[in-house]
Coordinates of C-alpha atoms and ligand atoms in Angstrom, one line a residue:
M1 CA 0.0 0.0 0.0
E2 CA 3.0 2.3 0.3
L3 CA 4.1 1.8 -3.3
S4 CA 3.9 4.9 -5.5
H5 CA 1.0 5.0 -7.9
R6 CA 3.6 6.1 -10.5
G7 CA 5.8 3.1 -9.8
P8 CA 6.0 0.0 -12.1
E9 CA 4.4 -2.3 -9.5
Y10 CA 1.2 -0.3 -9.3
R11 CA 1.2 0.6 -12.9
E12 CA 1.0 -3.1 -13.8
V13 CA -2.0 -3.6 -11.5
H14 CA -3.7 -0.5 -12.8
E15 CA -3.3 -1.6 -16.5
Q16 CA -4.4 -5.1 -15.7
A17 CA -7.5 -4.0 -13.9
L18 CA -8.5 -1.7 -16.8
E19 CA -7.7 -4.4 -19.3
R20 CA -9.8 -7.0 -17.4
V21 CA -12.8 -4.7 -17.4
R22 CA -12.4 -4.2 -21.1
S23 CA -12.0 -7.9 -21.9
L24 CA -14.7 -9.3 -19.5
L25 CA -17.3 -6.8 -20.8
D26 CA -16.0 -6.8 -24.4
V27 CA -15.7 -3.0 -24.3
P28 CA -15.3 -1.6 -27.8
R29 CA -12.7 0.9 -28.8
S30 CA -15.4 3.6 -29.0
H31 CA -15.5 3.6 -25.2
E32 CA -13.0 4.5 -22.4
V33 CA -12.7 2.8 -19.0
L34 CA -12.1 5.0 -16.0
F35 CA -11.4 4.3 -12.3
L36 CA -12.6 7.3 -10.2
Q37 CA -13.3 8.0 -6.5
G38 CA -16.4 9.4 -4.9
G39 CA -18.6 6.4 -5.5
A40 CA -21.8 6.2 -7.5
T41 CA -23.0 9.2 -5.6
G42 CA -20.1 11.2 -6.8
M43 CA -21.2 10.3 -10.3
F44 CA -24.7 11.6 -9.6
G45 CA -23.1 15.0 -9.3
L46 CA -20.4 14.7 -12.0
L47 CA -22.8 13.6 -14.7
P48 CA -24.9 16.9 -14.8
L49 CA -21.8 19.0 -14.0
N50 CA -20.1 17.6 -17.1
L51 CA -23.1 17.2 -19.5
L52 CA -25.8 19.8 -18.5
S53 CA -25.9 23.4 -19.3
T54 CA -28.6 26.1 -19.0
T55 CA -29.8 25.2 -22.5
T56 CA -29.8 21.3 -22.4
S57 CA -31.9 19.2 -20.1
A58 CA -31.6 15.6 -19.1
D59 CA -34.2 12.9 -18.8
Y60 CA -34.3 10.7 -15.6
V61 CA -36.2 7.4 -15.2
N62 CA -37.3 7.1 -11.6
T63 CA -37.3 3.5 -10.3
G64 CA -36.6 4.0 -6.6
I65 CA -34.2 5.4 -4.0
W66 CA -31.0 5.5 -6.1
S67 CA -32.5 7.0 -9.2
T68 CA -34.3 9.6 -7.0
K69 CA -30.9 10.6 -5.6
A70 CA -29.4 10.8 -9.0
Y71 CA -32.3 13.0 -10.2
E72 CA -32.1 15.3 -7.1
A73 CA -28.4 15.8 -7.7
A74 CA -28.9 16.7 -11.3
R75 CA -31.8 19.1 -10.4
Q76 CA -29.3 21.2 -8.4
V77 CA -27.2 21.6 -11.5
G78 CA -29.5 22.1 -14.4
P79 CA -32.8 21.3 -16.1
V80 CA -34.1 17.8 -15.7
R81 CA -37.3 15.9 -16.6
V82 CA -38.8 12.7 -15.4
A83 CA -39.1 10.5 -18.4
G84 CA -40.7 7.5 -16.8
T85 CA -41.4 5.9 -13.4
G86 CA -41.7 2.5 -11.8
E87 CA -44.1 3.9 -9.1
V88 CA -47.5 2.3 -8.6
N89 CA -49.6 3.7 -5.8
G90 CA -46.5 5.2 -4.1
Q91 CA -44.5 2.0 -4.3
F92 CA -41.7 1.1 -6.7
I93 CA -42.8 -2.4 -7.6
R94 CA -41.8 -2.4 -11.3
V95 CA -39.6 -0.9 -14.0
P96 CA -41.3 0.9 -16.9
T97 CA -41.2 -0.7 -20.3
A98 CA -39.5 1.1 -23.2
A99 CA -42.9 2.0 -24.6
E100 CA -43.8 3.7 -21.4
L101 CA -40.9 6.1 -21.4
S102 CA -41.3 9.5 -22.9
I103 CA -37.9 10.6 -24.0
D104 CA -37.1 14.2 -25.1
P105 CA -35.1 13.7 -28.4
Q106 CA -33.2 16.8 -27.5
A107 CA -32.1 15.6 -24.0
A108 CA -28.4 15.6 -23.2
Y109 CA -28.8 12.0 -21.9
V110 CA -31.3 9.6 -20.4
H111 CA -30.4 8.3 -17.0
L112 CA -31.6 5.0 -15.5
T113 CA -30.7 2.7 -12.7
S114 CA -30.4 -0.9 -14.1
N115 CA -31.0 -2.7 -10.8
N116 CA -32.8 -1.3 -7.7
T117 CA -31.3 -2.8 -4.6
A118 CA -33.8 -1.5 -2.1
V119 CA -37.0 -2.6 -3.8
G120 CA -35.6 -5.5 -5.8
T121 CA -36.5 -4.5 -9.4
Q122 CA -34.3 -4.7 -12.4
F123 CA -34.4 -3.8 -16.1
H124 CA -34.0 -7.0 -18.1
E125 CA -33.8 -5.2 -21.4
V126 CA -32.0 -2.0 -22.3
P127 CA -34.7 0.4 -23.4
A128 CA -34.1 2.0 -26.8
C129 CA -33.6 5.7 -26.5
G130 CA -33.0 6.7 -30.1
E131 CA -30.1 9.0 -30.5
V132 CA -30.1 10.2 -26.9
P133 CA -27.1 8.8 -25.0
L134 CA -28.1 6.3 -22.4
V135 CA -26.4 6.7 -19.0
V136 CA -26.9 3.9 -16.6
D137 CA -26.0 3.4 -12.9
M138 CA -25.1 -0.3 -12.8
S139 CA -23.7 -0.2 -9.3
S140 CA -25.6 -3.3 -8.2
D141 CA -25.5 -5.5 -11.4
I142 CA -22.3 -4.7 -13.3
M143 CA -20.5 -7.9 -14.4
S144 CA -23.6 -10.0 -13.5
K145 CA -24.3 -10.7 -17.2
P146 CA -22.9 -9.8 -20.7
L147 CA -23.8 -6.4 -22.1
D148 CA -23.7 -4.8 -25.5
I149 CA -21.6 -1.8 -24.5
S150 CA -22.0 -0.1 -27.8
R151 CA -25.6 0.8 -26.8
F152 CA -24.5 2.9 -23.8
G153 CA -23.2 6.4 -23.6
I154 CA -22.0 6.0 -20.0
I155 CA -22.1 3.1 -17.6
Y156 CA -20.9 3.7 -14.0
A157 CA -20.8 1.4 -11.0
G158 CA -19.4 1.7 -7.5
A159 CA -17.3 -1.5 -7.1
Q160 CA -18.5 -2.5 -3.7
K161 CA -21.5 -4.7 -4.6
N162 CA -20.4 -7.0 -7.5
L163 CA -16.7 -6.2 -8.0
G164 CA -14.6 -5.4 -5.0
P165 CA -14.2 -3.1 -2.1
S166 CA -15.6 0.4 -1.8
G167 CA -13.5 3.3 -2.9
V168 CA -13.5 3.0 -6.6
V169 CA -16.2 3.6 -9.2
I170 CA -15.8 2.2 -12.6
V171 CA -17.0 4.4 -15.5
I172 CA -17.3 3.2 -19.1
V173 CA -17.8 6.2 -21.3
K174 CA -18.1 6.8 -25.0
H175 CA -15.5 9.0 -26.6
D176 CA -17.9 11.4 -28.2
I177 CA -19.5 12.1 -24.8
L178 CA -16.1 13.0 -23.4
E179 CA -15.7 15.6 -26.1
R180 CA -19.0 17.2 -25.0
C181 CA -17.9 17.6 -21.3
S182 CA -18.0 21.1 -19.9
Q183 CA -14.7 22.9 -20.1
K184 CA -15.5 25.1 -17.1
L185 CA -14.9 22.6 -14.4
P186 CA -11.6 22.0 -12.5
D187 CA -9.9 18.9 -13.9
I188 CA -10.7 16.7 -10.9
F189 CA -14.4 17.0 -11.8
R190 CA -14.0 16.5 -15.6
L191 CA -14.5 13.1 -17.0
A192 CA -12.4 14.0 -20.1
A193 CA -9.5 15.0 -17.9
H194 CA -9.5 11.7 -16.1
A195 CA -9.7 9.9 -19.5
R196 CA -6.7 11.9 -20.8
A197 CA -4.7 11.0 -17.7
N198 CA -5.6 7.3 -18.0
S199 CA -7.3 7.5 -14.5
L200 CA -4.0 8.7 -13.0
L201 CA -4.8 12.4 -12.8
H202 CA -4.0 12.1 -9.1
T203 CA -3.5 9.2 -6.7
P204 CA -6.1 6.6 -7.6
P205 CA -7.6 4.3 -4.8
T206 CA -4.7 1.9 -5.3
F207 CA -5.7 -0.8 -2.8
A208 CA -9.3 -0.8 -4.1
V209 CA -8.1 -1.1 -7.7
Y210 CA -5.7 -3.9 -6.7
L211 CA -8.5 -5.9 -5.0
T212 CA -10.8 -5.3 -7.9
R213 CA -8.2 -6.6 -10.3
N214 CA -8.0 -9.8 -8.2
V215 CA -11.8 -10.1 -8.2
L216 CA -11.9 -9.7 -12.0
D217 CA -9.3 -12.5 -12.3
W218 CA -11.5 -14.7 -10.2
L219 CA -14.5 -13.7 -12.4
K220 CA -12.5 -14.7 -15.5
D221 CA -11.6 -18.1 -13.9
Q222 CA -15.3 -18.7 -13.1
G223 CA -16.0 -18.4 -16.8
G224 CA -16.6 -14.7 -17.2
V225 CA -19.9 -12.8 -17.3
S226 CA -21.8 -15.4 -19.3
A227 CA -21.1 -18.0 -16.6
M228 CA -22.1 -15.5 -13.9
E229 CA -25.4 -14.8 -15.7
M230 CA -26.3 -18.5 -15.7
R231 CA -25.3 -18.9 -12.1
N232 CA -27.1 -15.7 -11.0
R233 CA -30.3 -16.7 -12.8
K234 CA -30.2 -20.1 -11.2
K235 CA -29.8 -18.6 -7.7
A236 CA -32.6 -16.1 -8.2
R237 CA -34.9 -18.8 -9.7
R238 CA -34.4 -21.0 -6.6
L239 CA -35.5 -18.2 -4.2
Y240 CA -38.4 -16.9 -6.3
E241 CA -39.7 -20.4 -6.7
T242 CA -39.5 -20.9 -2.9
I243 CA -41.5 -17.7 -2.4
D244 CA -44.1 -18.5 -5.1
A245 CA -44.6 -22.1 -3.7
S246 CA -45.1 -20.9 -0.2
G247 CA -48.9 -20.4 -0.6
G248 CA -48.6 -16.7 0.5
F249 CA -46.4 -17.4 3.6
Y250 CA -43.7 -15.5 1.7
Y251 CA -44.6 -13.0 -1.0
S252 CA -43.0 -10.6 -3.3
A253 CA -44.7 -7.2 -4.1
V254 CA -42.6 -6.8 -7.3
E255 CA -44.2 -7.5 -10.7
K256 CA -42.8 -10.8 -12.0
T257 CA -41.2 -9.3 -15.2
S258 CA -39.4 -6.7 -13.1
R259 CA -38.0 -9.0 -10.5
S260 CA -34.3 -8.5 -9.7
V261 CA -31.8 -11.3 -10.2
M262 CA -29.5 -9.6 -7.7
N263 CA -31.7 -8.6 -4.7
I264 CA -34.6 -10.9 -3.8
V265 CA -36.9 -8.7 -1.8
F266 CA -39.8 -10.3 -0.1
R267 CA -42.2 -10.2 2.9
L268 CA -43.8 -12.6 5.3
S269 CA -47.6 -12.5 5.4
S270 CA -47.2 -12.2 9.1
T271 CA -45.0 -9.1 9.5
K272 CA -44.6 -10.0 13.2
L273 CA -42.6 -13.0 12.0
E274 CA -40.1 -11.0 10.0
P275 CA -37.7 -10.1 12.9
V276 CA -38.0 -13.8 14.0
F277 CA -37.0 -14.9 10.5
I278 CA -34.0 -12.6 10.5
E279 CA -32.9 -13.8 14.0
R280 CA -33.3 -17.5 13.3
A281 CA -31.5 -17.1 9.9
A282 CA -28.6 -15.4 11.6
Q283 CA -28.4 -18.3 14.1
A284 CA -28.2 -20.6 11.1
G285 CA -25.3 -18.6 9.7
L286 CA -27.4 -16.7 7.1
I287 CA -26.7 -13.0 7.7
G288 CA -27.5 -9.7 6.1
L289 CA -31.1 -10.5 5.3
K290 CA -32.8 -7.5 6.8
G291 CA -34.6 -5.4 4.1
H292 CA -33.6 -1.9 3.2
R293 CA -34.7 0.5 6.0
A294 CA -37.0 2.4 3.6
V295 CA -38.8 -0.8 2.5
G296 CA -38.6 -3.2 5.4
G297 CA -39.2 -7.0 5.0
I298 CA -36.4 -9.4 3.9
R299 CA -33.8 -8.9 1.3
A300 CA -31.4 -11.5 0.0
S301 CA -28.7 -9.8 -1.9
I302 CA -27.1 -12.5 -4.0
Y303 CA -24.3 -10.7 -5.8
N304 CA -21.8 -12.6 -8.0
V305 CA -19.8 -13.8 -5.0
I306 CA -22.7 -15.6 -3.4
S307 CA -22.5 -19.3 -4.3
V308 CA -25.3 -21.6 -5.6
E309 CA -24.8 -23.6 -2.4
G310 CA -25.3 -20.5 -0.2
V311 CA -28.6 -19.8 -1.9
E312 CA -29.6 -23.4 -1.5
R313 CA -29.0 -23.2 2.2
L314 CA -31.2 -20.1 2.4
A315 CA -34.0 -21.8 0.4
Q316 CA -33.9 -24.8 2.7
F317 CA -34.0 -22.5 5.7
M318 CA -37.0 -20.7 4.3
N319 CA -38.9 -24.0 3.9
E320 CA -37.9 -25.2 7.3
F321 CA -39.0 -21.8 8.9
M322 CA -42.3 -22.1 7.1
R323 CA -42.8 -25.7 8.4
I324 CA -42.3 -24.5 12.0
Y325 CA -44.2 -21.2 11.9
G326 CA -46.6 -21.6 9.0
Ligands
LIG1 C1 -25.3 1.1 -3.7 C2 -25.7 1.9 -4.8 C3 -25.3 3.2 -4.9 C4 -24.5 3.9 -3.9 O1 -23.2 4.1 -4.3 P1 -22.1 4.8 -3.5 O2 -20.8 4.2 -4.1 O3 -22.2 4.4 -2.0 O4 -22.1 6.3 -3.7 C5 -25.7 3.9 -6.0 N1 -26.5 3.4 -7.0 C6 -26.9 2.1 -6.9 C7 -27.8 1.5 -8.0 C8 -26.6 1.3 -5.8 O5 -27.0 0.1 -5.7

């Protein structure tokens, strides 16, 4: 950790990490890969700072907590519109279809959140946005499946859910968008300046990049993102089938076609039993199952690193819990 970020040892790690992102996601030459700090939340601010002006507006699709935060940050910088919502009677239980979006063809970009961790919804198809660049927060599902990167203007993701430790945010950005970035910002806030400096404008989060590089090596050994997709689908199917077969003891409020493969959010028909479920699960070694504080209930976050066996143990626990308390 004391090694200089300009020294050969770190340079090798840095280049390998960038190269692994490129090769695992098949990033075309039209796009640049960046490692930045400030998390996904930092990007909520950097996006409008770089791409909005008083004369251009941006479209935001609102599908829950994170997209609301992204929208609120942009609103402080420039004009924004809501181009679609996943809200039904005050609850974010679905994602809108492409046909339900109303996109301003003049918008600087369309922003959406591909996977919504708190409510457990996910876009399973990338909506077509015409000529308007699509900007997607993939913090909670990056590297969980293959992507056609050429369809995106910007993809960004905090590493800490599917990729590595907190402290680094991965940005995949199309060159022509970099050219449009505001010139009025200090370099540290300009995406184009980071691209020109190969993400070494200043000291990068070296330890986070190093661990991310190691996780990307692991991912490659596992068979890459296609193998991850199969594994993730299998894991999610096992839990949703357990919920659907419980006769209402467990239920999911999320519309079936919008169900997340990463965050399985569900409730017990008896809410009194939810804390009991969480406590008994912890006693069985199954931890981190409490739902997001804004939503409640139960949430199984089954990111890439969670094994099929781990999910199987949870499914068996759920059936056993139902047998005792149902
Ligand atoms: C977790 C999460 C974030 C938060 O990112 P930070 O790196 O903590 O700023 C943002 N967006 C999504 C979709 C997330 O899942």
